[in-house]
Coordinates of C-alpha atoms and ligand atoms in Angstrom, one line a residue:
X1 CA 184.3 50.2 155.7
X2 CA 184.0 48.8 152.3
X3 CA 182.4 45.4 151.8
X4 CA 185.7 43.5 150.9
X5 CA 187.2 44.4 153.9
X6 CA 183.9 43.5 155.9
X7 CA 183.8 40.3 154.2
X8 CA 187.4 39.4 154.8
X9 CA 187.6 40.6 158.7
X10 CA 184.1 38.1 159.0
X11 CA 185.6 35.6 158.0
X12 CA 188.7 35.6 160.6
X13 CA 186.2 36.5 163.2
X14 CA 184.4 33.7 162.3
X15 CA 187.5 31.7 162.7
X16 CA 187.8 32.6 166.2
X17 CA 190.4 35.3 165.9
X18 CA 190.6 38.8 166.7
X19 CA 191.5 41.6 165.5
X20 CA 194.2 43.6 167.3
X21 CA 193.7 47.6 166.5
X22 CA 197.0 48.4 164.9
X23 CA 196.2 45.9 162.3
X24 CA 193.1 47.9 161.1
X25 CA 195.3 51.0 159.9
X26 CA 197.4 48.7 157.3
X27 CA 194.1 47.4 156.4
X28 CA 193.0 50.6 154.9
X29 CA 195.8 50.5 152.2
X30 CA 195.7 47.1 151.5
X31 CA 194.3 46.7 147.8
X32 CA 191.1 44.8 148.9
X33 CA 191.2 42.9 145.8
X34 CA 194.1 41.0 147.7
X35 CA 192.8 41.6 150.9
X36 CA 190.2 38.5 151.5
X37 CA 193.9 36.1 150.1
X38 CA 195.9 38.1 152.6
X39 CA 193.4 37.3 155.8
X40 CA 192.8 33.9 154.7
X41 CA 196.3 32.8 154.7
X42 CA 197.7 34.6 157.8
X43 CA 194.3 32.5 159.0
X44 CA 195.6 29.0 158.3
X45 CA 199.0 29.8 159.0
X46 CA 198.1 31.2 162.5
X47 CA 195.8 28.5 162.8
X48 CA 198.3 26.1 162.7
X49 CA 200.7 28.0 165.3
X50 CA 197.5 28.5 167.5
X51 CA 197.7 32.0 167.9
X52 CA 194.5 33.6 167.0
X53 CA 195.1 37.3 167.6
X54 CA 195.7 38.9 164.1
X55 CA 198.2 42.0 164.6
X56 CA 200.1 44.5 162.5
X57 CA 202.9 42.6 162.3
X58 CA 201.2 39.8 160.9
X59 CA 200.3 41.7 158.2
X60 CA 203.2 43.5 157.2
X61 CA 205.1 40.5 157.5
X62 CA 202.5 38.9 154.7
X63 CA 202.4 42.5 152.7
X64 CA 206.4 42.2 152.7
X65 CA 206.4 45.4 154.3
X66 CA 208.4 44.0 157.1
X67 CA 211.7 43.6 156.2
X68 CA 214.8 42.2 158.3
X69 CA 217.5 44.5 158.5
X70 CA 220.0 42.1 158.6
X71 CA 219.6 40.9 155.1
X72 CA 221.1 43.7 152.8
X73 CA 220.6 44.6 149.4
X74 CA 224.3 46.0 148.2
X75 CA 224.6 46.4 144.4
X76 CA 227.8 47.6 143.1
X77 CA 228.4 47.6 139.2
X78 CA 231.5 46.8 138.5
X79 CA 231.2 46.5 134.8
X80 CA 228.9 48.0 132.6
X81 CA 229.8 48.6 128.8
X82 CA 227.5 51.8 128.5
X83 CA 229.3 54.6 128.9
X84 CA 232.7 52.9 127.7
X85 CA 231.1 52.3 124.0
X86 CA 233.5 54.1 121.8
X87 CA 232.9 52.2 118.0
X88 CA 236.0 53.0 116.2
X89 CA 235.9 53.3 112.3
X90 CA 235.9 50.4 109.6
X91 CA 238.8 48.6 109.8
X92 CA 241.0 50.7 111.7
X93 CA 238.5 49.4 114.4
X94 CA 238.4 46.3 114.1
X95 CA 242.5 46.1 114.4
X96 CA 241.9 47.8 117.5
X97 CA 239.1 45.5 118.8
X98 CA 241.7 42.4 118.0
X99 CA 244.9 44.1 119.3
X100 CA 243.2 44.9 122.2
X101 CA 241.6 41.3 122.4
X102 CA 245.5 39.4 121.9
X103 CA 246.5 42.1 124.6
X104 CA 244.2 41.5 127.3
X105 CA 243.7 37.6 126.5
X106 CA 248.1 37.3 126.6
X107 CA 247.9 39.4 130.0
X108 CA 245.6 36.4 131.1
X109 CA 247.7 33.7 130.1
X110 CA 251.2 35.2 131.4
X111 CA 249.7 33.7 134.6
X112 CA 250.7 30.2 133.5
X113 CA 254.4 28.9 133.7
X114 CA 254.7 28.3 130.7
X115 CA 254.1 31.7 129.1
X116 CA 257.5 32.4 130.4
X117 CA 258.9 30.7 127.3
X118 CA 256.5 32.6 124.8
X119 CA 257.9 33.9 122.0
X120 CA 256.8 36.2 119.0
X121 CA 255.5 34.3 116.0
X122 CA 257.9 36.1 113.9
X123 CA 261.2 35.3 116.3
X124 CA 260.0 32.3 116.3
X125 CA 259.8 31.9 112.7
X126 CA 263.0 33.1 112.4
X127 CA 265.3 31.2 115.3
X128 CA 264.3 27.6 113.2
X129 CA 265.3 26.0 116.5
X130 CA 265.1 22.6 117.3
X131 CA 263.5 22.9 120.4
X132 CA 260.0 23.3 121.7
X133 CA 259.1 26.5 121.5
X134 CA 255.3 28.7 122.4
X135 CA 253.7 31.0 120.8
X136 CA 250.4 32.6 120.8
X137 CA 247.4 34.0 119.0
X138 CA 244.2 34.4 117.8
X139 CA 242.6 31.5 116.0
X140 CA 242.2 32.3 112.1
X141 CA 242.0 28.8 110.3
X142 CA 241.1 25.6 112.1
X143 CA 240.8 22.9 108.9
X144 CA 240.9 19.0 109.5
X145 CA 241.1 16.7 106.5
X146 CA 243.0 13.6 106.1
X147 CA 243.9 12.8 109.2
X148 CA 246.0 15.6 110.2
X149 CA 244.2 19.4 111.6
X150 CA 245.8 22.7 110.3
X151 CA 245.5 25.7 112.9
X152 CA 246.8 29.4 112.0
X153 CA 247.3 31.5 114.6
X154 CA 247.9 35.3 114.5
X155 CA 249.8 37.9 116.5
X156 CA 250.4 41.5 116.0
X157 CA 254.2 40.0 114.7
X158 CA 252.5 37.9 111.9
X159 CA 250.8 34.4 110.8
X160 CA 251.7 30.8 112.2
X161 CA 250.8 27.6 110.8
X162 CA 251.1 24.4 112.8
X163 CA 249.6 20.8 112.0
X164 CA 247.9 19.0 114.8
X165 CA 248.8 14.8 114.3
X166 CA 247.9 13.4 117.9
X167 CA 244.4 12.6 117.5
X168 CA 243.6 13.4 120.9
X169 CA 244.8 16.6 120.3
X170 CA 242.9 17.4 117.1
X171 CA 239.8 16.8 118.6
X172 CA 240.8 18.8 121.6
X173 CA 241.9 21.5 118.3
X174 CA 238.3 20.9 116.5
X175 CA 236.4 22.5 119.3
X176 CA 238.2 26.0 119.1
X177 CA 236.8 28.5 117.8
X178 CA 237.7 30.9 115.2
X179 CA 239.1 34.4 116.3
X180 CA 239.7 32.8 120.2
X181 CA 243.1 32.9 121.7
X182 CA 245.0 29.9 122.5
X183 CA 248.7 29.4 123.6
X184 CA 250.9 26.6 121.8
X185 CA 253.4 24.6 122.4
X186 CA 255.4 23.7 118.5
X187 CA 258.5 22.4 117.2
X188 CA 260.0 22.4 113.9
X189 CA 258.9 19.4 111.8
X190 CA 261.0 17.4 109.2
X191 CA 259.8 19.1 106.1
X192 CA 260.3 22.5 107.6
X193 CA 256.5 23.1 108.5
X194 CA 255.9 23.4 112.6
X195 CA 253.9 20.7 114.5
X196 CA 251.5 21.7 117.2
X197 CA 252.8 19.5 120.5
X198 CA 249.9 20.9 123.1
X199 CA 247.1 23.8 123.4
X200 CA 246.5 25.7 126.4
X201 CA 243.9 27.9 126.6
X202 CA 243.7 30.6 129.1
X203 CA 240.8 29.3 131.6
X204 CA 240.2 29.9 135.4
X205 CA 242.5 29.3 137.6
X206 CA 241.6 27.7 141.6
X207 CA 240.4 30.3 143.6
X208 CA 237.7 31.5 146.8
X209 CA 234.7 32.3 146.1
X210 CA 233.0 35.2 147.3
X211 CA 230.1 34.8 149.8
X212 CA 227.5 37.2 151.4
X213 CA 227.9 37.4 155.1
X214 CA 224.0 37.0 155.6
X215 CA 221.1 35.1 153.7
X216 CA 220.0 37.1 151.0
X217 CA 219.1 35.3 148.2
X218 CA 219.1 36.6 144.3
X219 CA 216.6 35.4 141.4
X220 CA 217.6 34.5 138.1
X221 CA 215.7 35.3 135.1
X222 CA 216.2 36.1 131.5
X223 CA 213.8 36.4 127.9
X224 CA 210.6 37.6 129.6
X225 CA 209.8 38.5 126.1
X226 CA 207.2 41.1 127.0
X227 CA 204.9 42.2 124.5
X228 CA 205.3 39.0 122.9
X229 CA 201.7 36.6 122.7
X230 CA 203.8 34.0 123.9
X231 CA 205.4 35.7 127.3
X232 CA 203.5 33.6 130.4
X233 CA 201.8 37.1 132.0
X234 CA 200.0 35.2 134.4
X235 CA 202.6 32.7 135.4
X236 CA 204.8 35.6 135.6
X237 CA 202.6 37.9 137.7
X238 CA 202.1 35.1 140.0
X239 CA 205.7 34.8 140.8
X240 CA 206.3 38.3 140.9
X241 CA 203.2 38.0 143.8
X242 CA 204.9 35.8 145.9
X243 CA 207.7 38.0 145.9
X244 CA 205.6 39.7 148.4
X245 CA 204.2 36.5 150.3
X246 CA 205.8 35.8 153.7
X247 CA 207.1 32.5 152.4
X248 CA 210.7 32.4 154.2
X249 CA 212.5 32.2 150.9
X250 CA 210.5 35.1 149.4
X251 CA 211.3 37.2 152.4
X252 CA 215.5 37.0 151.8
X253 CA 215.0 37.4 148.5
X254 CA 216.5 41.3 148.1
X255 CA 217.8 40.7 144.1
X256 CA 216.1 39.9 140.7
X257 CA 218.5 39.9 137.5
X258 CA 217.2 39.9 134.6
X259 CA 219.3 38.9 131.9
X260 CA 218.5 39.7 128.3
X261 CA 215.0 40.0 126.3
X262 CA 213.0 41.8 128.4
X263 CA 210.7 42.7 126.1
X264 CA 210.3 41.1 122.4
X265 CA 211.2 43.8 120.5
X266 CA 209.7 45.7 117.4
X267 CA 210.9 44.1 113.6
X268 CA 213.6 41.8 115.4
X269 CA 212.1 39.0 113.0
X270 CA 209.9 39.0 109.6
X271 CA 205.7 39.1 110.6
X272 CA 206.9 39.4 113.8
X273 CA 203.6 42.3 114.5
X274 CA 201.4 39.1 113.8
X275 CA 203.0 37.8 117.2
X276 CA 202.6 40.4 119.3
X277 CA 200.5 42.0 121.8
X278 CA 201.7 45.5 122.0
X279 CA 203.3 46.5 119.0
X280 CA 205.5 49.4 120.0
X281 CA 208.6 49.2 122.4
X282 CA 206.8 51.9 124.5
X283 CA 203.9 49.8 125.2
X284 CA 205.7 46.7 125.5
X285 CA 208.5 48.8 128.4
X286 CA 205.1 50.3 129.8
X287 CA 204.1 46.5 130.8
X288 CA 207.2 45.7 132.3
X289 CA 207.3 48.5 134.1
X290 CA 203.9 47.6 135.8
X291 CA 205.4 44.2 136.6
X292 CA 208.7 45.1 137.9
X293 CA 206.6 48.0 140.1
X294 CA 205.1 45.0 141.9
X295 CA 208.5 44.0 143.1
X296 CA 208.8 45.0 146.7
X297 CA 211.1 48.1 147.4
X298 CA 213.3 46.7 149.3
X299 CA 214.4 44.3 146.3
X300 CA 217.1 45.4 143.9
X301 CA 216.4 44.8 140.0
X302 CA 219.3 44.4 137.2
X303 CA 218.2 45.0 134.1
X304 CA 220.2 43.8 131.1
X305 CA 219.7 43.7 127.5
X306 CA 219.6 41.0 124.6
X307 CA 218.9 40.9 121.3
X308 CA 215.4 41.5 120.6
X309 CA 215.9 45.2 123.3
X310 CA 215.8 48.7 122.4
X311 CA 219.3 49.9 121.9
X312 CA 222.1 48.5 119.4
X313 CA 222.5 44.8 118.1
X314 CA 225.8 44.7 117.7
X315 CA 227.8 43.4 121.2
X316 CA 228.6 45.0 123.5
X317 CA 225.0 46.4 124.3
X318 CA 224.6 49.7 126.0
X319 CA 221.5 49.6 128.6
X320 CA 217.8 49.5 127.4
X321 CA 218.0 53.7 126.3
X322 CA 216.3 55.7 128.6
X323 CA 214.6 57.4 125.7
X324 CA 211.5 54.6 125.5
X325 CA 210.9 54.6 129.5
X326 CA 212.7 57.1 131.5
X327 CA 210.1 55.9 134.2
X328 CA 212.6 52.4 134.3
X329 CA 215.3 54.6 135.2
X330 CA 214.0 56.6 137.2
X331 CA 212.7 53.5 139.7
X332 CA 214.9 53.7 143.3
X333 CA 215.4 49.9 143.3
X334 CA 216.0 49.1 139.5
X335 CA 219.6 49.5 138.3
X336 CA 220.1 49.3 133.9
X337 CA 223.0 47.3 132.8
X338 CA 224.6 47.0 129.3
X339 CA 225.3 44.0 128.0
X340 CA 227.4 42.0 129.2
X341 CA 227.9 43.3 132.7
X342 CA 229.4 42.6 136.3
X343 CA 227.9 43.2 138.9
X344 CA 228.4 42.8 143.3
X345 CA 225.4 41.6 145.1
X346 CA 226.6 41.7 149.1
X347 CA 230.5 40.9 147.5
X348 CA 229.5 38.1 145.3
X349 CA 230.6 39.0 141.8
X350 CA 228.0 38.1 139.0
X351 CA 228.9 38.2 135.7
X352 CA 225.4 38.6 133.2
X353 CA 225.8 37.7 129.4
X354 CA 222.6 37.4 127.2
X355 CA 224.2 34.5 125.4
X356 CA 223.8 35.8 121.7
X357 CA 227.5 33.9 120.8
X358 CA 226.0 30.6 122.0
X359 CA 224.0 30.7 118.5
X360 CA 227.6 30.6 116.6
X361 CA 229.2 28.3 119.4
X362 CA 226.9 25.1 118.9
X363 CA 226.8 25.5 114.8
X364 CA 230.7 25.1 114.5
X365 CA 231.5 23.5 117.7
X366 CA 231.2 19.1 117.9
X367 CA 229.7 18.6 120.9
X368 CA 227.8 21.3 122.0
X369 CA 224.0 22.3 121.8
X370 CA 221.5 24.2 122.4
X371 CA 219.7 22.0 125.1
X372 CA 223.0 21.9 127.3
X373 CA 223.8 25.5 127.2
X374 CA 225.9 25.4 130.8
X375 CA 229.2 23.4 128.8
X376 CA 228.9 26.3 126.3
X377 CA 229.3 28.6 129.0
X378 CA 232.0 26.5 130.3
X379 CA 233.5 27.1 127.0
X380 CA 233.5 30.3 127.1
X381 CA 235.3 30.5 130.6
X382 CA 238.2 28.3 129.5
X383 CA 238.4 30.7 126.5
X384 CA 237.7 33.6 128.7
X385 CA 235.8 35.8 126.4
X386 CA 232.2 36.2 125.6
X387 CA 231.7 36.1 121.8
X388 CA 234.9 35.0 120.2
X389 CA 233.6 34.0 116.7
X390 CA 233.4 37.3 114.6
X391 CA 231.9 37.8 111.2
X392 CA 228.6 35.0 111.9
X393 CA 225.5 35.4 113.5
X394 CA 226.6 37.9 116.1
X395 CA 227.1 41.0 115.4
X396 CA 230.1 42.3 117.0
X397 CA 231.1 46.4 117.4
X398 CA 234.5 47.6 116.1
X399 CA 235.5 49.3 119.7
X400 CA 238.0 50.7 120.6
X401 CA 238.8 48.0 123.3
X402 CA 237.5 44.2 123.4
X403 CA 234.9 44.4 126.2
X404 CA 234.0 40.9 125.8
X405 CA 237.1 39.5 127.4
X406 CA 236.1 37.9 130.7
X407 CA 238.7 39.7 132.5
X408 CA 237.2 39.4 136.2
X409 CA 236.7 36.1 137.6
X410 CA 232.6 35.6 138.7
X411 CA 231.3 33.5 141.4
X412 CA 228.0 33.4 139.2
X413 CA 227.9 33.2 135.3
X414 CA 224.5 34.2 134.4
X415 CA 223.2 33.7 130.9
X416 CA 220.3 33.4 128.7
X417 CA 219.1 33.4 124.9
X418 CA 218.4 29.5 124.6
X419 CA 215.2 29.6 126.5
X420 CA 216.5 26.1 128.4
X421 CA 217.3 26.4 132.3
X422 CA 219.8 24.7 133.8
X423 CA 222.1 24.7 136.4
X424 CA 226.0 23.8 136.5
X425 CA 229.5 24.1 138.1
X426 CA 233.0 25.3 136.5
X427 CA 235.8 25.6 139.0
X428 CA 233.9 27.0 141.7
X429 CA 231.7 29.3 139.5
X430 CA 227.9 28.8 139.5
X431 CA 226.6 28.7 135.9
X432 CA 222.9 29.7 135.6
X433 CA 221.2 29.8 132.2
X434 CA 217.8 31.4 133.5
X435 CA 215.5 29.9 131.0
X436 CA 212.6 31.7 129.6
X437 CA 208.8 33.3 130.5
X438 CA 207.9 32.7 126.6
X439 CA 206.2 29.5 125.7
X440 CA 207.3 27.8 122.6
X441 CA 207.1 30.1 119.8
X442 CA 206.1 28.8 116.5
X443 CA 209.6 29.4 115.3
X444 CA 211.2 27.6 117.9
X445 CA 208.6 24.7 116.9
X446 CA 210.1 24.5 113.3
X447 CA 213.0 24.1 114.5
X448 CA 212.9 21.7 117.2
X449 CA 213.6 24.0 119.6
X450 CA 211.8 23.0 123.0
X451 CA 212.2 25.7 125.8
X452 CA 211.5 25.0 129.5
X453 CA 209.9 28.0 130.9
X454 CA 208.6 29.6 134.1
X455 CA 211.0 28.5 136.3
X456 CA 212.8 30.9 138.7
X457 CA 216.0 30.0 139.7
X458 CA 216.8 31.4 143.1
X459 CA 220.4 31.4 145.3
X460 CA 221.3 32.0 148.5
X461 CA 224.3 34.2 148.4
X462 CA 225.6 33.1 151.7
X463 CA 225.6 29.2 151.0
X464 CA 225.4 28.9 147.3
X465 CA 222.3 26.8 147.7
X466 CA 219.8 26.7 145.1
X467 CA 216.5 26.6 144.9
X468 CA 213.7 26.5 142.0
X469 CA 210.4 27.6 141.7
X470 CA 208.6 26.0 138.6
X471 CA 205.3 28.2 137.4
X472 CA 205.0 25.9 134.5
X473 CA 202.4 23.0 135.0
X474 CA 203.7 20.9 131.8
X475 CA 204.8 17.8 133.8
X476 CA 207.7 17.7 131.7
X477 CA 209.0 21.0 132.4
X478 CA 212.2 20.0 134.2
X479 CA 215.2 22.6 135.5
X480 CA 218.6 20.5 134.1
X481 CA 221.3 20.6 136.7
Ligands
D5M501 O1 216.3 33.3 120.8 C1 215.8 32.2 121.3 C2 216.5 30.9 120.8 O2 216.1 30.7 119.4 C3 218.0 31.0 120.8 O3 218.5 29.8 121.1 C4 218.3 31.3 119.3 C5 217.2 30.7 118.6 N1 216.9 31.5 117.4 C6 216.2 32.6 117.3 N2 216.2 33.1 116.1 C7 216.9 32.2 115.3 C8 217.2 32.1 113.9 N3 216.8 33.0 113.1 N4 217.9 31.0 113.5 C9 218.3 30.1 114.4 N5 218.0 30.1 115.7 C10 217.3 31.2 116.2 P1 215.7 34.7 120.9 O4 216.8 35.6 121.1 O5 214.8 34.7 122.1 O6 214.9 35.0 119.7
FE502 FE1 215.0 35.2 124.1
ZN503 ZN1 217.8 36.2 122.9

């Protein structure tokens, strides 16, 4: 018997416990490096229960071999923008990507009454009624200056321009942004120009959520940032360790998403080499894959892009390529994901964006900023689409068909990118921005960016209870809910 194992069978024995038989065949393929933790704990917890036989159900139990059958692990994708990535040509694209964005976004909004009084922007224009009258289209100009806010919208009949003069209204106008659908309700003013009366935006309606029918409970995480010298290895590793502890959250835990910036990338940002600690994409997916092999089988992992993964940059992201890591793919428990995604954990539908448009969002939007990311999120579910500003920051694909429309109503809107966790509410959805495993960069420093990371953000899928597991010892480090 080696010496570790010696040492750490001693040292129960020297406790007063034995050692039932069974128990000494898991003990062979225990790594013993873990081995003299694994006795001392089942020791103390034992201890406490006075029991002091150690058996082979203790230890599987503590190895997470042991699982309980009644806790399942169901993953269904229901959305996954891989293999629907079409990228039509120049401009003849991009009319497609907005036709199809006006179509799906007016399909929305024919839920509400009063859609059943829309009208063409061209009819409309030519009726000159006296009446109230609704139209509907993609933002193009949103301009406030003395007093009064000009909004154009556009639909495949043509251009409308309306002034907003109810100040309530205009500020409600001044946080929509450009290229997002919105329904209004004008009239004809005096001078023959049309005033905007209301703006209704498509949103969520009420509705059930979906629950799982027994306890298991998912982990949220996003920006790991892998390969970068900032990306919290051994705060990381620890978590992923007590995965596999017999803690009685860690043991219903049977789903870890991982949301965007799973590894830090190769030239995403100038001197960016000077930064990291394995300098090819290989490398850096090699490392993950030795951390996400340490995840117990029995625990399904989503794995989702952002924008410093192998792939494309422009949204919607296909899945990590299987070209740097086929190994990743080829895992029984870990499922790839474009970006965004849906996805059914036991029935409850999660929706995973990385979060790139939140960038845009806060620049134009009065408001909104980076250190409350949850009401962009909530701004993005009234507008129901993902990345509605085109032509800034984030780089958009001319599809075919806009695959950023939130067409499917989540339980859970999971996003990341900003680095801050916190945790929110909007209409019965649970919003989740999973934070970071990357320390402040020296970027992020210039900019007065502060990041709360290491902390693991876990829910129970049958109660929607949530829980948090902070590896970060910074005092300060606080989730926001
Ligand atoms: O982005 C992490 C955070 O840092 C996210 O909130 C965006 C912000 N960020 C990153 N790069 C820039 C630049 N160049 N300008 C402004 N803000 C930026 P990540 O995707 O992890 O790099
Ligand atoms: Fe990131
Ligand atoms: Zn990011």
């Amino acid at each position: 018997m080696k010496k570790e194992v010696t040492y750490a069978l001693n040292y129960a024995l020297n406790k007063g416990f034995q050692i039932h038989p069974d128990a000494f065949k898991i003990l062979e393929n225990v790594d013993v490096k873990k081995l003299e933790k694994i006795i001392k704990e089942i020791v103390r917890e034992k201890t406490k229960q006075k029991m002091f036989q150690i058996n082979q159900d203790d230890l599987e139990t503590y190895l997470g071999i042991k699982e309980d059958p009644s806790i399942q692990n169901e993953v269904k994708v229901l959305f996954d923008p891989t293999s629907k990535i079409t990228t039509g040509e120049g401009v003849k694209g991009y009319n497609a990507l907005f036709s199809s964005r006006f179509n799906k976004l007016k399909r929305i909004i024919s839920d509400r009454p009063e859609s059943r009084m829309l009208k063409s922007i061209a009819s409309v224009k030519s009726v000159k009624s006296e009446d109230d009258m609704y139209v509907c289209g993609l933002v193009t100009v949103r301009n406030s200056e003395r007093n009064i806010t000009k909004l154009v919208l556009e639909d495949p009949s043509g251009s409308f321009e309306g002034i907003v003069f109810d100040n309530e209204l205009q500020k409600y106008a001044g946080t929509l942004l450009s290229d997002q659908f919105v329904m209004a309700r004008v009239s004809l003013g005096k001078n023959s120009g049309y005033v905007v009366k209301d703006l209704i935006l498509p949103d969520i309606p009420d509705q059930a959520t979906n629950k799982s029918d027994n306890e298991a409970f998912a982990v949220f995480l996003s920006d790991l940032h892998i390969g970068s010298k900032y990306f919290m290895e051994e705060e990381f590793a620890e978590f992923v360790s007590w995965l596999s502890s017999p803690d009685p959250v860690a043991k219903k835990i049977r789903f870890v998403l991982i949301g965007g910036d799973v590894v830090d990338g190769v030239g995403i940002y100038p001197n960016q080499d000077k930064e990291l600690v394995c300098q090819t994409i290989e490398e850096q997916l090699k490392k993950t894959e030795d951390l996400i092999e340490k995840i117990p089988k029995n625990v399904k992992v989503i794995i989702m892009p952002g924008n410093h993964d192998p792939g494309r940059r422009a949204l919607p992201q296909p899945a990590i390529p299987r070209k740097y890591n086929s190994s990743l793919w080829e895992r029984e428990n870990v499922v790839m994901v474009g970006n965004p995604a849906v996805v059914s954990l036991n029935g409850v539908k999660v929706m995973m964006f990385h979060g790139q448009s939140i960038d845009d969002i806060v620049k134009t939007t009065p408001g909104l900023s980076y250190d409350k990311p949850a009401n962009v999120m909530k701004h993005l579910l009234r507008a129901r689409h993902l990345s509605p500003i085109y032509g800034s920051q984030t780089p958009i694909a001319p599809e075919m068909q806009d695959l950023m429309v939130i067409e499917d109503i989540p339980d859970i809107f999971h996003v990341g990118h900003v680095h801050r966790a916190q945790l929110d509410m909007y209409k019965g959805i649970l919003l989740v921005n999973s934070g970071s495993w990357q320390k402040q960069t020296p970027f992020q420093a210039s900019v007065g960016m502060v990041p709360n990371p290491g902390i693991a953000i876990m829910v129970n899928l049958k109660t929607f209870k949530v829980f948090h597991e902070n590896y970060n010892s910074n005092s300060d480090n606080i989730l926001q809910s």
